[in-house]
Coordinates of C-alpha atoms in Angstrom, one line a residue:
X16 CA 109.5 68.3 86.1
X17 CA 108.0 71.2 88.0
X18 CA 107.4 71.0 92.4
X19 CA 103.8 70.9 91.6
X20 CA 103.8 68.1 89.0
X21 CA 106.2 65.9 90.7
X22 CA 104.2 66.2 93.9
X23 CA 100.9 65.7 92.3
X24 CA 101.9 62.6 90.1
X25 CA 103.8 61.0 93.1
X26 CA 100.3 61.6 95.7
X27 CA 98.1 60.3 93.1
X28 CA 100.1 57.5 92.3
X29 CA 100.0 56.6 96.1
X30 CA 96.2 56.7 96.0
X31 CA 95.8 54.6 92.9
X32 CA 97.9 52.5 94.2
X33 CA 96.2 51.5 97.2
X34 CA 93.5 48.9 97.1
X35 CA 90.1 50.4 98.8
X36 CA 87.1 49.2 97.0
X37 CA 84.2 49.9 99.0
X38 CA 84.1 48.7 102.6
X39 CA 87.6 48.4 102.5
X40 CA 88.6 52.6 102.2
X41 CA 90.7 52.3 105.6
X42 CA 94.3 51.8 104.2
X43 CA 93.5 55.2 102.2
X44 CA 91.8 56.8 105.1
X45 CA 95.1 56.1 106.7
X46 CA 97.2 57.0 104.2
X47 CA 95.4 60.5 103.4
X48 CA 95.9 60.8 107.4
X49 CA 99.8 60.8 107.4
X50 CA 100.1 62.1 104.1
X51 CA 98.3 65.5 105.5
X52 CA 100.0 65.6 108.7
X53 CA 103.6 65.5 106.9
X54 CA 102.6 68.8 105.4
X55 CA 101.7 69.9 108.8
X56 CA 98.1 70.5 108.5
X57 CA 95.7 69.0 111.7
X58 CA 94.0 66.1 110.9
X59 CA 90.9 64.6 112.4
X60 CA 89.7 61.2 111.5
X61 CA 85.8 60.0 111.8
X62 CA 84.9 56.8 112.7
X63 CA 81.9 55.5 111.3
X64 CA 81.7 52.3 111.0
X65 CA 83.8 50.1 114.2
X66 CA 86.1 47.3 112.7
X67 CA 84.1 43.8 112.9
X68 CA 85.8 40.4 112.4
X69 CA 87.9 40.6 108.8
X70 CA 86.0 43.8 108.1
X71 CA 88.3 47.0 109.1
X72 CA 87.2 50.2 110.2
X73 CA 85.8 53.4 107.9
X74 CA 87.2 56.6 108.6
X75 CA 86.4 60.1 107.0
X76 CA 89.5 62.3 106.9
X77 CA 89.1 65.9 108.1
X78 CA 92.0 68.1 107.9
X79 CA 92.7 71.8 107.7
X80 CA 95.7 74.1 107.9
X81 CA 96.2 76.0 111.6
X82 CA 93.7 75.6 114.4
X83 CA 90.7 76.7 113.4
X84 CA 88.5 73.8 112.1
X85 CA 85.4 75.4 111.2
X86 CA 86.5 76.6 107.9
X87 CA 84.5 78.5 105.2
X88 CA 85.2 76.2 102.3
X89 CA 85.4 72.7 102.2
X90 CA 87.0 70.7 99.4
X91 CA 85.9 67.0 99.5
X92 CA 85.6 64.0 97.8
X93 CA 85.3 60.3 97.9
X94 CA 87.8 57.4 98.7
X95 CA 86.1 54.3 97.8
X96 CA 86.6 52.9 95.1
X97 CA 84.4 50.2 92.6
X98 CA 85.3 46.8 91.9
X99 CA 87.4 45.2 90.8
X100 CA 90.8 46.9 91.7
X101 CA 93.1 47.7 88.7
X102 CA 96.6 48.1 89.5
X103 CA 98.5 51.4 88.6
X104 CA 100.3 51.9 85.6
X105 CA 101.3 54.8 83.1
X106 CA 102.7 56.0 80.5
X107 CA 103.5 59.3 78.9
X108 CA 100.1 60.7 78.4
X109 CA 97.8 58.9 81.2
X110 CA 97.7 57.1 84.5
X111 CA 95.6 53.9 84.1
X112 CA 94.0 52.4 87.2
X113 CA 90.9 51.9 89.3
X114 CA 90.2 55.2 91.1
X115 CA 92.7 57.2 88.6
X116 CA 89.8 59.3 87.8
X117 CA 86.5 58.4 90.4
X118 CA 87.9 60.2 92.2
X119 CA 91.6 59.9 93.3
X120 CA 92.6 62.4 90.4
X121 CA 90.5 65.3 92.3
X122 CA 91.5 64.1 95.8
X123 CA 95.2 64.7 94.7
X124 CA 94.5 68.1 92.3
X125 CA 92.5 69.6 95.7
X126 CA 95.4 68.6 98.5
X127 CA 98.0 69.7 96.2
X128 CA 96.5 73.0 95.2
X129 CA 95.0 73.6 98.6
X130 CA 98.5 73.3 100.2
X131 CA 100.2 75.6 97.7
X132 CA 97.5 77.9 98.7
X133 CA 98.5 77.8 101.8
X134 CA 102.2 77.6 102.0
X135 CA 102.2 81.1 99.4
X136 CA 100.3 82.6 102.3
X137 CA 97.3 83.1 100.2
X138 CA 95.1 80.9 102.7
X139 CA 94.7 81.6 106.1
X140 CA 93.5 79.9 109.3
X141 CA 90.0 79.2 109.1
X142 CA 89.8 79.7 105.2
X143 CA 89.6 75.9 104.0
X144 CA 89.9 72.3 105.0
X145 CA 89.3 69.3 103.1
X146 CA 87.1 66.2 103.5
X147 CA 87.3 62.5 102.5
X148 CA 84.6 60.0 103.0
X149 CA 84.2 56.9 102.2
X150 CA 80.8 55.1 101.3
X151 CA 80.0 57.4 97.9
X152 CA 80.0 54.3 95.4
X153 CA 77.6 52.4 97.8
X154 CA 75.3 54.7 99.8
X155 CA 77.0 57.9 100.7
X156 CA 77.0 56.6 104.2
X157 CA 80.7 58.5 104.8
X158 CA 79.3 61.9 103.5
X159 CA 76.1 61.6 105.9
X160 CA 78.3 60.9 108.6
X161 CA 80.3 63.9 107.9
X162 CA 77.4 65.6 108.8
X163 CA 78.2 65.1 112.2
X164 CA 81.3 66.9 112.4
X165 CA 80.3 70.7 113.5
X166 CA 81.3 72.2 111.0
X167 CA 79.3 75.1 108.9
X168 CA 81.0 75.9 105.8
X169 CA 80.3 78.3 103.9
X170 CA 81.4 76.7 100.3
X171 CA 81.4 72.9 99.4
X172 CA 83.4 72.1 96.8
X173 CA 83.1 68.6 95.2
X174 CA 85.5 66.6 93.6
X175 CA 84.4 64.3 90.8
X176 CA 85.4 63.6 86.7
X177 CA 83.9 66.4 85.4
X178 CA 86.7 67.1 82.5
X179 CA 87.1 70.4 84.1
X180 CA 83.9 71.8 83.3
X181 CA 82.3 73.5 86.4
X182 CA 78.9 72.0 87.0
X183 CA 75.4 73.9 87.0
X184 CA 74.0 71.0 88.9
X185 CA 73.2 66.9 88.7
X186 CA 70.3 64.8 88.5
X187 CA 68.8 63.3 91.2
X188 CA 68.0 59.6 91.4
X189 CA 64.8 57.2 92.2
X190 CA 65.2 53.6 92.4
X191 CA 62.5 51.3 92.8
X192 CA 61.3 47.5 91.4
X193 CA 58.6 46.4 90.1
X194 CA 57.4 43.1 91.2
X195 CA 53.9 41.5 89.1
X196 CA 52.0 38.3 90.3
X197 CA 48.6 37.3 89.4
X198 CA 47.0 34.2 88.0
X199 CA 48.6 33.8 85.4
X200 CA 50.7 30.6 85.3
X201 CA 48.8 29.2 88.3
X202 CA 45.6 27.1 88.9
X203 CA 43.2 29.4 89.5
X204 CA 40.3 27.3 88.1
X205 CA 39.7 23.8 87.2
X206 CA 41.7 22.5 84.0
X207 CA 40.0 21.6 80.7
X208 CA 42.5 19.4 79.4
X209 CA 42.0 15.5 78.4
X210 CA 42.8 14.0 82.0
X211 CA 42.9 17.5 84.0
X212 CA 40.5 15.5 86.9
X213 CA 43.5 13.0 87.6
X214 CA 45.8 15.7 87.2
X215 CA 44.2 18.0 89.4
X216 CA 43.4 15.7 92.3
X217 CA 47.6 15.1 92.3
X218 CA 49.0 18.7 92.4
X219 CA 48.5 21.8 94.9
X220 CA 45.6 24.1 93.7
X221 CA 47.9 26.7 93.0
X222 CA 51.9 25.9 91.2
X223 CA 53.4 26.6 88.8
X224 CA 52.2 25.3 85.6
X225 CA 54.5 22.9 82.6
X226 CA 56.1 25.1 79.8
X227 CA 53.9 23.5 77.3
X228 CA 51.0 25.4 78.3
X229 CA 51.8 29.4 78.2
X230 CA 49.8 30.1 75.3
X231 CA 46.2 29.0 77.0
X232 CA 47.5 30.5 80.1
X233 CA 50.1 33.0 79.8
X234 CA 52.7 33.8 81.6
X235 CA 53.2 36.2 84.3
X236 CA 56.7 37.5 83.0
X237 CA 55.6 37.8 79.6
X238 CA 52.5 39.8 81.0
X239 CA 54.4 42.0 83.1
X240 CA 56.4 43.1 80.6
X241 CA 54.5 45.9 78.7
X242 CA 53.4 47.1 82.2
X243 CA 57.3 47.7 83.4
X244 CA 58.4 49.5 80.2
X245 CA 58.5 53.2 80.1
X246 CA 56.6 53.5 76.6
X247 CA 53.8 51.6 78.1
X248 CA 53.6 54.0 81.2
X249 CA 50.8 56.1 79.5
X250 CA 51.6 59.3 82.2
X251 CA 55.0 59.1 81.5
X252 CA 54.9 59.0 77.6
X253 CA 56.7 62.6 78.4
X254 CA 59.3 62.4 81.5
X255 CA 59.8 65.4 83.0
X256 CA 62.2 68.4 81.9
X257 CA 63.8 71.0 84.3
X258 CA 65.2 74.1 82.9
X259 CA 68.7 74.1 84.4
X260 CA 69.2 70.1 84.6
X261 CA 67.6 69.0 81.7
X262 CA 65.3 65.9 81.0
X263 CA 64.3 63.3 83.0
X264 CA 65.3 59.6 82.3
X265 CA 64.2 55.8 82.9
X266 CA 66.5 52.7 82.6
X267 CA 64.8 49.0 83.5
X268 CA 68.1 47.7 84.3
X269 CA 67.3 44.4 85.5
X270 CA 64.3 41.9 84.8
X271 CA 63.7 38.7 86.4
X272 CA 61.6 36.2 86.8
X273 CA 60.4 32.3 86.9
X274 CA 62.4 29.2 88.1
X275 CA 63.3 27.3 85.1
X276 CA 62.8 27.2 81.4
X277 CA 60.5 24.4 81.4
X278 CA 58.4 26.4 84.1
X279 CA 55.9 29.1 83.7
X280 CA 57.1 32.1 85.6
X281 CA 54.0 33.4 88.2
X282 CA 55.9 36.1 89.3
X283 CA 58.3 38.7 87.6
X284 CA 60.2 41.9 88.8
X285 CA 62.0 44.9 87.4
X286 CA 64.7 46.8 89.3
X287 CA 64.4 50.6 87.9
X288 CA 66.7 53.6 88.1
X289 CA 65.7 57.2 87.0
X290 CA 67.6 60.2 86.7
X291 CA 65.6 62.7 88.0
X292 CA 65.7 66.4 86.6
X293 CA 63.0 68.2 88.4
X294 CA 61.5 66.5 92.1
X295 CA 61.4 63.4 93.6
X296 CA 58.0 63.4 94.7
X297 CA 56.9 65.0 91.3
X298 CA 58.1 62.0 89.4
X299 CA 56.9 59.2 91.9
X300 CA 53.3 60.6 91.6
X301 CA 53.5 60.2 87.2
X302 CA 55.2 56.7 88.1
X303 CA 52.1 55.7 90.8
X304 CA 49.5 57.4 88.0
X305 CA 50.9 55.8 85.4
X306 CA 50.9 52.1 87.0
X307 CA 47.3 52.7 89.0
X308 CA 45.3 50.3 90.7
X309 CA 46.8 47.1 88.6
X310 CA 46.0 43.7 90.2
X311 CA 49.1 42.1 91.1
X312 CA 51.3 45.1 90.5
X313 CA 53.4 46.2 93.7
X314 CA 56.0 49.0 93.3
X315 CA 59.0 49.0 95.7
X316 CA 60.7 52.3 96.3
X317 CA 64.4 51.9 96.6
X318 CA 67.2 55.0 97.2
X319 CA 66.2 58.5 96.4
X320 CA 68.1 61.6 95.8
X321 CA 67.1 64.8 94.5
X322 CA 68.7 66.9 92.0
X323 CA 71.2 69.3 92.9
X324 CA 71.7 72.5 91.6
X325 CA 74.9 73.7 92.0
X326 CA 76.8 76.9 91.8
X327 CA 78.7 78.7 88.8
X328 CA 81.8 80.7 88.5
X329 CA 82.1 83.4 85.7
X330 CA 85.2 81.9 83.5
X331 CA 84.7 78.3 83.9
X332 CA 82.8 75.8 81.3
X333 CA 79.4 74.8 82.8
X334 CA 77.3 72.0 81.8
X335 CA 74.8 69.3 83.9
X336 CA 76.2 66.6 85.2
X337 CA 74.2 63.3 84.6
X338 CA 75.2 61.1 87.4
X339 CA 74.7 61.4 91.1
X340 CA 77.1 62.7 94.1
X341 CA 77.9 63.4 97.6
X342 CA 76.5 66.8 97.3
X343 CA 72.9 66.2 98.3
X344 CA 73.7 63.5 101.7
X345 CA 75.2 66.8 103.0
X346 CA 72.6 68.3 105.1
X347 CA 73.8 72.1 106.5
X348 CA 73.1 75.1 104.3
X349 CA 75.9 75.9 101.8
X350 CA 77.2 76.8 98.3
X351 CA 78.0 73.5 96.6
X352 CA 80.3 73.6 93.6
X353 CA 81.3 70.4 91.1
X354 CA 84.6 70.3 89.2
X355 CA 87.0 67.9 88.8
X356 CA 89.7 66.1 85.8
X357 CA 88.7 63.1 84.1
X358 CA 85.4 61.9 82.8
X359 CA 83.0 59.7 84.0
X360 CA 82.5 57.6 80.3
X361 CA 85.8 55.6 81.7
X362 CA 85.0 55.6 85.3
X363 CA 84.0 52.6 86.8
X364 CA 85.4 51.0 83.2
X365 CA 88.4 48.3 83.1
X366 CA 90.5 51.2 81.4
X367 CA 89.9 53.5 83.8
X368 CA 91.7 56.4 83.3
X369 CA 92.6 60.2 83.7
X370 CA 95.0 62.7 81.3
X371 CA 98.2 63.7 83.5
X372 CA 97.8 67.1 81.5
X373 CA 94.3 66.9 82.8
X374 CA 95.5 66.0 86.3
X375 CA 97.9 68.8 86.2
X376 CA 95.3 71.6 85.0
X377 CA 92.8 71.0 87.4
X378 CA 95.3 72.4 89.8
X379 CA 95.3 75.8 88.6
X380 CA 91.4 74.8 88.3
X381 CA 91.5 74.8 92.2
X382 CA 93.4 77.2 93.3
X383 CA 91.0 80.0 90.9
X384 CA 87.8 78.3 92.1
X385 CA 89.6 78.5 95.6
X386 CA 90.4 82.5 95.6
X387 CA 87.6 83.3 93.4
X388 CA 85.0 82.1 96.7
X389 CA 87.0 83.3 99.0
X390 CA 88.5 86.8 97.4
X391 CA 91.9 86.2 98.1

């Protein structure tokens, strides 16, 4: 086994290996810290979040070769991973395990090729430095943070499974619910059933109402329904389409609603995400258009990101990416690049995943992307 493989499968069986769901990144943050400063380089750690009762601290991890800490390229990625943890394991093809590829594969490809780069004298002082954050699965709270540091690079390159294909940009995201109350399901007006006096003068003027009435007065969650979905959204029959990043989409991935099967539901919700292609804004306007001045209808915006267009590389594959990243919580002007081994179709999946051929290539993947940016 080569220098370069043997110290790339041994870091990123260390990372995998440690348990740092998000919240919990700190044993990697310290990790990543030693590990860096046993091949010399200066490292800086960020707080930013303090330790608090069983909870432990979040550091970012800042390091670069030499003195000089305001580099001109940046190589980052994330340390958090999502639940649950899956322990490391291998065999002769792949390294199973959660993390193996979002994104502990790029964070051991970038320190590996980064150092080589170094140590064959083709970096020098002031050239690169790398950045870990935490917080990326959750709300990107590490990479907004980093923002603090002083630094102005002049390149960002981002580490994520991209299967080695050099990204032309990602979409952006909007989340937002839908929540829908009205009358139906409640008494807004006197009964005209056998009895409905009696019954009347017993309950509250406005509950909930039995399950055997829905079909003389409806129910709220069956109503809302057809207003939530994206085929009933009349403006947005057509989501938007950006040139370079593609179409827009729409996923309702979460409706709720009622108390109990025997109880007709006066209230229902939708929890939304779409994978926005062209602007923020421009989107939110179809979706407020397309929903109007409906009684009972209340939109919530959530978390929004906008798209990112990133920067190519003659000899690498491109393509869009179709999930969200660091890229766009950092805030200083810069060149932002994507590329990274594994893909995202196992990340986040029990058989999470990543090809130690793969693993291996995105270091030469690296180290071009590297001396291409800087001419070296």
């Amino acid at each position: 086994m080569s220098t370069t493989n043997f110290a790339l499968l041994a870091l990123h069986r260390s990372l995998v290996s440690i348990d740092c769901i998000t919240e919990n990144e700190h044993p990697c943050s310290v990790f990543l810290a030693e590990h860096l400063r046993a091949l010399g380089w200066t490292v800086e750690t960020q707080l930013v979040s303090p330790a608090e009762g069983s909870r432990p601290a979040r550091e970012n991890v800042f390091a670069y070769p030499g003195k000089n800490r305001n580099v001109r390229a940046v190589l980052n990625s994330h340390i958090d991973v999502v639940p649950p943890y899956i322990p490391y394991r291998e065999d002769d093809e792949n390294v199973y395990g959660r993390g193996s590829a979002d994104a502990k594969g790029s964070v051991a490809a970038q320190i590996v090729a980064a150092d080589e780069l170094w140590r064959d004298g083709r970096l020098g002082e002031g050239d690169l430095g790398v950045l870990y954050v935490v917080g990326e699965e959750a709300d990107h709270v590490g990479m907004v943070e980093a923002n603090n540091l002083g630094i102005t690079p002049e390149f960002l390159i981002v580490g994520e499974p991209t299967e080695l294909i050099l990204a032309k940009g990602h979409k952006g995201i909007i989340k937002f619910r839908v929540e829908v109350t009205g009358k139906a399901g409640e008494f807004w007006r006197p009964l005209r059933l056998p009895g409905a006096r009696h019954f009347r003068d017993r309950c509250p003027n406005r509950g909930p109402l039995h399950a055997e009435t829905p079909s003389k007065y409806g129910s709220q969650l069956h109503l809302s329904i057809p207003g939530i979905s994206p085929t009933h959204f009349t403006h947005l029959q057509a989501l938007p389409v950006d040139a370079r990043l593609g179409e827009t989409t729409m996923n309702i991935g979460l409706l709720s609603g009622g108390v109990a099967a025997n109880v007709i539901p006066a209230l229902a919700s939708a929890d939304i995400m779409c994978r926005v292609t062209t602007t923020v804004d421009d989107l939110w306007r179809l979706i407020l258009e397309a929903v109007g001045d409906r009684p009972g209808v209340r939109l919530v915006r959530q978390t929004t990101f906008e798209p990112v267009r990133c920067e190519v590389v003659e000899g690498f594959e491109t393509d869009v990416m179709k999930y969200n990243t660091d890229i766009g919580a950092w805030k200083s002007p810069v060149k932002s690049y994507l590329y990274g081994p594994g893909s995202i179709l196992c990340a986040h999946a029990p058989h999470e995943f990543i090809s130690k051929k793969e693993l291996l290539q995105s270091v030469d993947g690296y180290k071009r992307l590297i001396t291409t940016l800087l001419q070296k």
